CSV table of C-alpha atoms in Angstrom, one decimal:
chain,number,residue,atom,x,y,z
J,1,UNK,CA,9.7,15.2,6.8
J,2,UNK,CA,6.6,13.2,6.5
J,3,UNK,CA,7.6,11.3,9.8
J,4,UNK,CA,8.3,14.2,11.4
J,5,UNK,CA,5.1,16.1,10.7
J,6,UNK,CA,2.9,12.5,11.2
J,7,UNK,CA,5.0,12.4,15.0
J,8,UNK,CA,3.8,16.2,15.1
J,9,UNK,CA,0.2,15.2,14.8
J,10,UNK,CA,0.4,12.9,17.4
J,11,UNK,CA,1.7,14.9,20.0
J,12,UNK,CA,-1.3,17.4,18.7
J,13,UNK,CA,-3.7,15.0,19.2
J,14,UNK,CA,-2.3,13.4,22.6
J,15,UNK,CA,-2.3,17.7,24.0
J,16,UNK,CA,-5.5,18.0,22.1
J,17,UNK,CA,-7.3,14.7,24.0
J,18,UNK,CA,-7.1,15.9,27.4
J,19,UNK,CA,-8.2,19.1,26.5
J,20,UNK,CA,-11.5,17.3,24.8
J,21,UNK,CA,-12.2,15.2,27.4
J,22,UNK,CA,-12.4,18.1,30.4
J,23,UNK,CA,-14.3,19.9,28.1
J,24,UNK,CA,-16.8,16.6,27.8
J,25,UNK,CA,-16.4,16.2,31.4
J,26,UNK,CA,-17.7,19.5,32.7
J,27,UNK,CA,-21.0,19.0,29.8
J,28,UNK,CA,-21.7,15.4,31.2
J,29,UNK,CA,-21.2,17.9,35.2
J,30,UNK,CA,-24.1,20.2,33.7
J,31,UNK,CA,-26.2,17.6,32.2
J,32,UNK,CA,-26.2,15.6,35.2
J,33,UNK,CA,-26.3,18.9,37.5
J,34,UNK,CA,-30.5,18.7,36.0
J,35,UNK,CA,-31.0,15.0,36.8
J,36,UNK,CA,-34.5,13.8,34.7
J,37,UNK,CA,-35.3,17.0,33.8
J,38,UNK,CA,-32.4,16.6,30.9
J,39,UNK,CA,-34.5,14.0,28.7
J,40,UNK,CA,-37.7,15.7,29.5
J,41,UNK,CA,-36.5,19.0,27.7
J,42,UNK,CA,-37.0,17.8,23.9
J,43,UNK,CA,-40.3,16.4,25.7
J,44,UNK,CA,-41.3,20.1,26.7
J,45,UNK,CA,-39.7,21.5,23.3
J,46,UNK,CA,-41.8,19.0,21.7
J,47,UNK,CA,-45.5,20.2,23.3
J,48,UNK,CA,-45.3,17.0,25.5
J,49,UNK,CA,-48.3,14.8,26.1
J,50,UNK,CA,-52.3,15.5,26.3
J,51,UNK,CA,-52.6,15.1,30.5
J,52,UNK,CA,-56.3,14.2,29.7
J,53,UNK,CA,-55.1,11.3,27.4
J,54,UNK,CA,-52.6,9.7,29.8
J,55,UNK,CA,-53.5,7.1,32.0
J,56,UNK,CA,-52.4,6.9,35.7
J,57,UNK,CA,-49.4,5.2,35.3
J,58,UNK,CA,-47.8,7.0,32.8
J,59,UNK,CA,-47.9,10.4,35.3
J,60,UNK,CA,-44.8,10.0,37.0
J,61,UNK,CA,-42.4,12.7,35.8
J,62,UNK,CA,-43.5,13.5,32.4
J,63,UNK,CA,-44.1,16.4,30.7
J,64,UNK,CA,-47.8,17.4,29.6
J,65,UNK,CA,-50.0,19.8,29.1
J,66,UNK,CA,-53.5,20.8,29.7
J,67,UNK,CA,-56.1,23.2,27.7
J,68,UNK,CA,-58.0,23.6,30.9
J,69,UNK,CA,-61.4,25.1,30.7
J,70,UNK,CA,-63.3,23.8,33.8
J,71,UNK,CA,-62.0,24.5,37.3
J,72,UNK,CA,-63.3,22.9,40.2
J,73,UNK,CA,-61.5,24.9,43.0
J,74,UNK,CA,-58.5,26.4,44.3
J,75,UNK,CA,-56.8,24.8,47.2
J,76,UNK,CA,-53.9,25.6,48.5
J,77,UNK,CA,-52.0,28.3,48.0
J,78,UNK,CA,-47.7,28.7,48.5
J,79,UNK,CA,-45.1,31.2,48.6
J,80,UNK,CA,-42.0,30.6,48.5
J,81,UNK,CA,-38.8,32.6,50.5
J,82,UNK,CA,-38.5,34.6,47.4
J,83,UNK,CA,-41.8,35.6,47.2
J,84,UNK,CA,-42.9,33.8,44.3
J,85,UNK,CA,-46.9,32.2,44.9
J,86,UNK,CA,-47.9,29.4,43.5
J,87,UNK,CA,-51.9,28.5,43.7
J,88,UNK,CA,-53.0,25.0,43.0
J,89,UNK,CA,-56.2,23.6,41.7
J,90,UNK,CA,-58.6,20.5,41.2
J,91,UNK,CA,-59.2,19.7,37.7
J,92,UNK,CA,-61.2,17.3,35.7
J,93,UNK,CA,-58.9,14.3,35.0
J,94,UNK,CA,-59.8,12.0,32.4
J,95,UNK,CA,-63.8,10.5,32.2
J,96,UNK,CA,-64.8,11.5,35.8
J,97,UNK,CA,-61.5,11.9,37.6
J,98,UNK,CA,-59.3,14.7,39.4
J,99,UNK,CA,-56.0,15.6,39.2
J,100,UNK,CA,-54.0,19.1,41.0
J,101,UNK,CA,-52.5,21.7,38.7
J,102,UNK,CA,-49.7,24.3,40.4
J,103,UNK,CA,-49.7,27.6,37.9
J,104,UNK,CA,-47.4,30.8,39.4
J,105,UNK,CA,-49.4,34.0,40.4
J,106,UNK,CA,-50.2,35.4,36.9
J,107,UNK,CA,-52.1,32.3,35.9
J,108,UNK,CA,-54.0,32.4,38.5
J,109,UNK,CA,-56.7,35.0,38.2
J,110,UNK,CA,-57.8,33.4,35.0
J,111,UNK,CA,-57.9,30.3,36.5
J,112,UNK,CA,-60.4,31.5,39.6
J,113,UNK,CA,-62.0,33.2,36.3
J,114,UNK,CA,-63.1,29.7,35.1
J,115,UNK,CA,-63.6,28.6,38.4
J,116,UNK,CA,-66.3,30.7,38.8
J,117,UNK,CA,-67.7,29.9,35.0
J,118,UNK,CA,-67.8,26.1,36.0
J,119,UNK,CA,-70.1,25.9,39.0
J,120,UNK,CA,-72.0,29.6,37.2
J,121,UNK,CA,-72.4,26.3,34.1
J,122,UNK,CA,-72.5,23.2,36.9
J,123,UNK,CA,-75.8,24.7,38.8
J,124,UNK,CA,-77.0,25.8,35.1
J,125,UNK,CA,-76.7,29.7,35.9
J,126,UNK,CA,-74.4,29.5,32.5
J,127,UNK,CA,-73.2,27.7,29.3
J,128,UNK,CA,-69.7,25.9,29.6
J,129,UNK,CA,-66.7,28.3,30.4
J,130,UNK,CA,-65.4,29.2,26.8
J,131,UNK,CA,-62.0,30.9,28.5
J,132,UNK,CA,-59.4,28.5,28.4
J,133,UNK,CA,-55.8,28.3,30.4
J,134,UNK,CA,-53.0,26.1,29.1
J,135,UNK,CA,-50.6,24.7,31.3
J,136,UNK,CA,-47.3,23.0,30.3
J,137,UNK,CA,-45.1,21.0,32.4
J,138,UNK,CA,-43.9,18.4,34.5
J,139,UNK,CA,-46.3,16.0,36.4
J,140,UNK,CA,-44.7,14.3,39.8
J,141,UNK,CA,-46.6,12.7,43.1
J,142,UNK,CA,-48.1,15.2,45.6
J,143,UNK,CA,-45.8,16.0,48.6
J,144,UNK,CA,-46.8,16.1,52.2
J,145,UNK,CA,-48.4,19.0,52.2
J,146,UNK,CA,-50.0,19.3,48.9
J,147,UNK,CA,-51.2,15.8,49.2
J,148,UNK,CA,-52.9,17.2,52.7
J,149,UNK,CA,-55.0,20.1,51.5
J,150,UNK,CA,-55.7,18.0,48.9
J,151,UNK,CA,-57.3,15.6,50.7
J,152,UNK,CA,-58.7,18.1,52.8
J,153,UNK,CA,-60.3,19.4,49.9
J,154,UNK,CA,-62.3,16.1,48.8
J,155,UNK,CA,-63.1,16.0,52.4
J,156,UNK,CA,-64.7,19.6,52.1
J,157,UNK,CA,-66.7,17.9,49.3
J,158,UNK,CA,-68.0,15.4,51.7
J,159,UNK,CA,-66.1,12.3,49.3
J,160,UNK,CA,-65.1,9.6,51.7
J,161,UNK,CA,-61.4,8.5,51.8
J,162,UNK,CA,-62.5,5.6,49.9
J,163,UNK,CA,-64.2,7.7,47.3
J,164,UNK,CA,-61.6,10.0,46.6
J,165,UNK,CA,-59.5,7.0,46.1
J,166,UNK,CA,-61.5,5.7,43.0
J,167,UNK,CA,-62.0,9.2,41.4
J,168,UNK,CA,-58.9,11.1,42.4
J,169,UNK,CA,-54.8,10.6,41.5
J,170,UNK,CA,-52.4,12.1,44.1
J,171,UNK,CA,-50.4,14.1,41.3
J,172,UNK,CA,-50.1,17.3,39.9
J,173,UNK,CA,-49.2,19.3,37.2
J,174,UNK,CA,-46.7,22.0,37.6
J,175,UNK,CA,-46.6,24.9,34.9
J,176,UNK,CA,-43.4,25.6,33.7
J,177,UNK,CA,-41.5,23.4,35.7
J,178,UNK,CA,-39.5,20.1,34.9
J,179,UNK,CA,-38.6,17.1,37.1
J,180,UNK,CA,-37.9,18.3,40.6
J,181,UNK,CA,-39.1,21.7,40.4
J,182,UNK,CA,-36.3,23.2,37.8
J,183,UNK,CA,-37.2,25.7,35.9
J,184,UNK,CA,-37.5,25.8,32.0
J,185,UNK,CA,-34.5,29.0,32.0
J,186,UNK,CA,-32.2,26.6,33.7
J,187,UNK,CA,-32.3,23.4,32.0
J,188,UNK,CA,-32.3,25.3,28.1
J,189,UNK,CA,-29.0,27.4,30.0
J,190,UNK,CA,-27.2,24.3,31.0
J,191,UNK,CA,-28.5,22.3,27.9
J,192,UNK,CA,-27.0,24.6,25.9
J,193,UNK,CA,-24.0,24.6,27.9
J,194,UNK,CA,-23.2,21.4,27.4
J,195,UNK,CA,-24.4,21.2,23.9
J,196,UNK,CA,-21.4,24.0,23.1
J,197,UNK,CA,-18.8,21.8,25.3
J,198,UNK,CA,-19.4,19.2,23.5
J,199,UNK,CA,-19.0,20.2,19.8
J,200,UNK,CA,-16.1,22.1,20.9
J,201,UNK,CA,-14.5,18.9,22.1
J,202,UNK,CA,-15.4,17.3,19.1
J,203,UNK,CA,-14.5,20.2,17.3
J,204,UNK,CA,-10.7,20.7,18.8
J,205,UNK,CA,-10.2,16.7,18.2
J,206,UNK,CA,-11.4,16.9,14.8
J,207,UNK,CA,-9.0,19.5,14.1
J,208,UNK,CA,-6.0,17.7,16.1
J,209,UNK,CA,-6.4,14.6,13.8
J,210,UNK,CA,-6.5,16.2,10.8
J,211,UNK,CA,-3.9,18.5,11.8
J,212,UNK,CA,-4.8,21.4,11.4
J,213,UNK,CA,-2.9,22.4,14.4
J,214,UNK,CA,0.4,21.9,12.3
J,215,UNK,CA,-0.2,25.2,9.6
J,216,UNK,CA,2.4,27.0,12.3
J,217,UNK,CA,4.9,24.6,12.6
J,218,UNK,CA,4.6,24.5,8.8
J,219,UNK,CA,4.9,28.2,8.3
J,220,UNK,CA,7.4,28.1,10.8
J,221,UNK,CA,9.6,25.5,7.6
J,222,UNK,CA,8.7,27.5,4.8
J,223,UNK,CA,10.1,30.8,6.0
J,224,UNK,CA,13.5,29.1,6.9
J,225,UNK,CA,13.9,28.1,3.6
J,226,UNK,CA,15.3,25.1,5.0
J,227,UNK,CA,15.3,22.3,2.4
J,228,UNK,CA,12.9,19.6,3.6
J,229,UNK,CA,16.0,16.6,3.7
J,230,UNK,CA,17.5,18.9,6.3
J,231,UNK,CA,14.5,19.3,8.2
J,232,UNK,CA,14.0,15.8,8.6
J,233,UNK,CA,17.8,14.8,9.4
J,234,UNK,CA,17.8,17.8,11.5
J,235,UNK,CA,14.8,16.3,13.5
J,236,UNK,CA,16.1,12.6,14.0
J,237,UNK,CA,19.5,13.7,15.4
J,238,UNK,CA,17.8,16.2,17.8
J,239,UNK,CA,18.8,16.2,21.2
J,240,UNK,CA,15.6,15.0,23.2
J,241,UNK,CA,14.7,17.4,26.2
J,242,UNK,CA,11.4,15.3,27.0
J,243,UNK,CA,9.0,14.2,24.5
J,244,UNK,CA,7.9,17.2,23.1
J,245,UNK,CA,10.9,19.0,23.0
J,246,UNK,CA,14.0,18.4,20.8
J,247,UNK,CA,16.6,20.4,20.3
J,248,UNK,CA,18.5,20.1,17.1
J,249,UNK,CA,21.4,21.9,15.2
J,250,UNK,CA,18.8,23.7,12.9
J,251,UNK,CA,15.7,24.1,15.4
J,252,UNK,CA,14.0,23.7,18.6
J,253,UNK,CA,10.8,21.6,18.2
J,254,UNK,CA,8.6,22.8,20.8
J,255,UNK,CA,5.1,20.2,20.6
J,256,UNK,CA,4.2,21.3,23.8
J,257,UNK,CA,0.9,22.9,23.3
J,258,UNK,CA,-1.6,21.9,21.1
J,259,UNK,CA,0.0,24.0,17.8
J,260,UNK,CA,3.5,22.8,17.5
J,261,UNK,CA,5.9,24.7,16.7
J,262,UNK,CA,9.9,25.3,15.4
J,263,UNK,CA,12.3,27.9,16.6
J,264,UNK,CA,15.0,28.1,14.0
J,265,UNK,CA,17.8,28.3,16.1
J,266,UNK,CA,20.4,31.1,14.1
J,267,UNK,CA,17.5,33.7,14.9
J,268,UNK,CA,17.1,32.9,18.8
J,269,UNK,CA,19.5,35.9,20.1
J,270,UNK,CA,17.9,35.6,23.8
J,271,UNK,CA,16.7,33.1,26.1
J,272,UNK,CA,15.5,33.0,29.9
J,273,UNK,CA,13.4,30.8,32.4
J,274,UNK,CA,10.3,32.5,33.3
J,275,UNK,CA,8.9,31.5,36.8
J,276,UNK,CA,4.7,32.4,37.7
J,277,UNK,CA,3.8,31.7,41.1
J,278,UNK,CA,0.6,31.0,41.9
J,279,UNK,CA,-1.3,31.9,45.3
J,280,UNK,CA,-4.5,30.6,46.5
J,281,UNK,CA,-6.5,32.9,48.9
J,282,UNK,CA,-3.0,34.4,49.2
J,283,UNK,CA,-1.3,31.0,50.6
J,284,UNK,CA,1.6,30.0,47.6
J,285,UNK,CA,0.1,26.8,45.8
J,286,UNK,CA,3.0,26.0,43.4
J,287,UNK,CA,4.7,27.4,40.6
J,288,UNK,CA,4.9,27.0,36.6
J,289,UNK,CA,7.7,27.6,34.3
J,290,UNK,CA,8.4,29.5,30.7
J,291,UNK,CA,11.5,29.2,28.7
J,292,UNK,CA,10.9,32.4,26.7
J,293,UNK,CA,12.9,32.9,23.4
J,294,UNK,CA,13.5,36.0,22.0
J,295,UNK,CA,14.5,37.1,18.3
J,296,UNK,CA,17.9,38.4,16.4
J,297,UNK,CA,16.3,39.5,13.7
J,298,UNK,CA,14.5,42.0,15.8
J,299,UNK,CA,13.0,42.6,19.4
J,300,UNK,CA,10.1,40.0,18.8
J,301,UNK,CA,9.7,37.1,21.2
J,302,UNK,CA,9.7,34.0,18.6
J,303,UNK,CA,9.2,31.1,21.2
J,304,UNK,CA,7.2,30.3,24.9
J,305,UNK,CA,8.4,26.6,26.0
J,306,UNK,CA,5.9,25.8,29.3
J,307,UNK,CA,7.6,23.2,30.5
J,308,UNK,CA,8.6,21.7,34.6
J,309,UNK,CA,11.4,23.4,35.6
J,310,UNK,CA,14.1,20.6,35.4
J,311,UNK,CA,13.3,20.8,31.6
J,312,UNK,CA,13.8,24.5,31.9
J,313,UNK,CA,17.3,23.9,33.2
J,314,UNK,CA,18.2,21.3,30.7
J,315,UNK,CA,17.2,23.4,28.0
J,316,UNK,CA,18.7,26.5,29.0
J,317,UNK,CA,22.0,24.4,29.7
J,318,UNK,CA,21.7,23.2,26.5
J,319,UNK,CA,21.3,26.6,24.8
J,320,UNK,CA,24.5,27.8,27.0
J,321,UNK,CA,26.3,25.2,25.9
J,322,UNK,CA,25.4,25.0,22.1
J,323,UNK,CA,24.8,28.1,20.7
J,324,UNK,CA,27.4,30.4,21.8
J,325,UNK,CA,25.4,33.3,19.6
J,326,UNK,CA,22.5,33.3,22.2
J,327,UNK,CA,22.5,35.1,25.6
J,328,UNK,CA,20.8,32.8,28.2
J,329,UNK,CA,19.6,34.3,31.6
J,330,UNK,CA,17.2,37.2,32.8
J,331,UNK,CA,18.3,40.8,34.1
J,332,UNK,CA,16.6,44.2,34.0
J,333,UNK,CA,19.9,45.3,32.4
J,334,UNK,CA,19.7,42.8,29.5
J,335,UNK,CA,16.0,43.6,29.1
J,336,UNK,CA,16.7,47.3,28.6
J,337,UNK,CA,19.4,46.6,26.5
J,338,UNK,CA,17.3,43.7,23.9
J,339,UNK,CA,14.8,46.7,23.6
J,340,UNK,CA,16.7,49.6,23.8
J,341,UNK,CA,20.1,48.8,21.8
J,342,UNK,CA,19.7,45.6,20.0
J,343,UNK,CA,22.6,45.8,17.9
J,344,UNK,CA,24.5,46.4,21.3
J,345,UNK,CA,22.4,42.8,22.9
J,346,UNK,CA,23.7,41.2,19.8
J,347,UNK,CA,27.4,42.3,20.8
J,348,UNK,CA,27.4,40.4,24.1
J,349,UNK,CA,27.3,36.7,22.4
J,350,UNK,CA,29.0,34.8,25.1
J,351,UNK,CA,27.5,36.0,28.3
J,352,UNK,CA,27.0,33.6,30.8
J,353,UNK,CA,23.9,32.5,32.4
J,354,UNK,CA,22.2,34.6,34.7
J,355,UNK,CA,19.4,34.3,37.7
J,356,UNK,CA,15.8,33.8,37.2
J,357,UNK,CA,13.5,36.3,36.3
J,358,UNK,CA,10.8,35.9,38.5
J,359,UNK,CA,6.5,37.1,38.5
């Protein structure tokens, strides 16, 4: 018995494995999906780093933030198709640097806000701005044309090319964004995604080796009332279909999906190949195949074998052949009958095989 259960387990754990590893497959799909904007989210969960106390080199796709209360100047301005604005703006950077920082729409007004407050404080109209905007996100290289109004900008200023140069650093902080422009809302989705693939994969293979899967296959045992020595011969001498199924003289061992199971074969009355086909875009793309077993000891199915259908056959042949107490083949007749005068299904014993039912 101990064999046969431990052999149980392994076929658990073999159905089990694939399972896992599609599951870990399609997280790895997700995580990959959001490139470097993956590591950067227990950056951004995290606060991320003081922009003010990084150094140029350290810029390049890292999450920071700013508590930004001076505000040289807006300029440029960007919609996108969807609508959505973005506004950027020249900031102090560091001792006596500048740096661009991209905030959406509703940022913006209190950004022009202390705008106004720095050059109302710069001329000495004002103290310093106390209104303060924070800005979190990730900081990448200027493109082409945020680079261009950018320079157009220090030109404005009258700095020469070579000026802007020392002072200025061709990067910018987007609000709210991560590495290439993903949003926050799509990275925690897909995180979380792949967080829940994972432990389920780990999860279902946990439970595969320390099978847990086996409690029907177990149940299945204890309500034969089939003493354990039997079990075990009964297993050994089994006829083997493939390798999950045997059929021996006391059960069917079905280790096909990832809860084993056995059919104890006196209560199998019925038995019939059922055939799914499948259609793609309404083109036929194959079909899959279901010995479905069917109770004595009422109108219950007891059994669901998905196997090809050359195993089908075999088992159905085998069935025919073996247990002259079971009825093996489909009909709407026998249907009605199994549901609608069982004792009268029970009667028929010996009849032949009949065709396919068909989905």
């Amino acid at each position: 018995m101990e064999e046969l259960l431990k052999d149980m387990k392994k076929r658990s754990v073999g159905n089990i494995w694939w399972i896992s590893a599609f599951l870990l497959v399609i997280a790895v799909v997700l995580l990959i999906i959001n490139g470097p904007a993956v590591p950067q989210l227990i950056s951004f969960l995290t606060g991320g780093k003081n922009l003010q106390r990084m150094s140029g080199t350290e810029l390049y796709n890292k999450i920071a933030y700013c508590d930004i209360d001076l505000v040289y100047d807006c300029f440029a301005e960007y919609e996108t198709s969807s609508g959505v604005v973005y506004d950027y703006y020249v900031i102090p950077y560091g001792e006596s640097g500048f740096i661009g920082i991209c905030v959406p729409e509703e940022k913006a007004k209190q950004m022009d806000d202390i705008c106004e407050a720095t050059w109302e404080y710069l001329v000495g109209d004002a103290k310093s701005p106390s209104q303060t905007v924070t800005v979190k996100g990730n900081v990448r290289p200027m493109d082409g044309d945020e680079l261009y109004y950018y320079k157009e900008w220090f030109r404005a200023m009258e700095y020469s090319d070579s000026e802007r140069q020392e002072v200025a650093v061709d990067y910018v902080l987007e609000d709210g964004k991560f590495a290439d422009g993903i949003s926050p809302v799509r990275v925690y989705l897909m995180a979380a995604g792949s967080l829940i693939l994972i432990i389920w994969s780990i999860v279902l293979l946990l439970k595969a080796l320390s099978g847990k899967y086996l409690k029907d296959i177990k149940k299945d045992f204890e309500q034969s009332g089939v003493p354990e020595s039997q079990i075990a011969s009964d297993y050994q001498s089994a006829r083997v279909i493939n390798k999950d199924i045997r059929i021996g003289r006391l059960f069917t061992y079905n280790a096909v999906s990832t809860s084993p199971r056995a059919y104890l074969n006196r209560n199998m009355a019925w038995a019939y190949m059922y055939r799914t086909k499948h259609y793609t875009n309404g083109l036929y793309t194959g079909s899959s195949y279901n010995v479905m077993i069917f109770a004595a000891n009422g109108t219950n199915q007891v059994g669901d074998i998905a196997v090809k259908k050359k195993y089908s056959d075999q088992i159905l042949e085998y069935f025919a052949n073996n247990f002259p107490h079971m009825v093996v083949g489909y009909s709407d007749d026998l249907k009605r009958l199994y549901h609608n005068d069982h004792n009268a299904f029970l009667a028929l014993r010996y009849l032949p095989a009949q065709d396919t039912f068909q989905y």
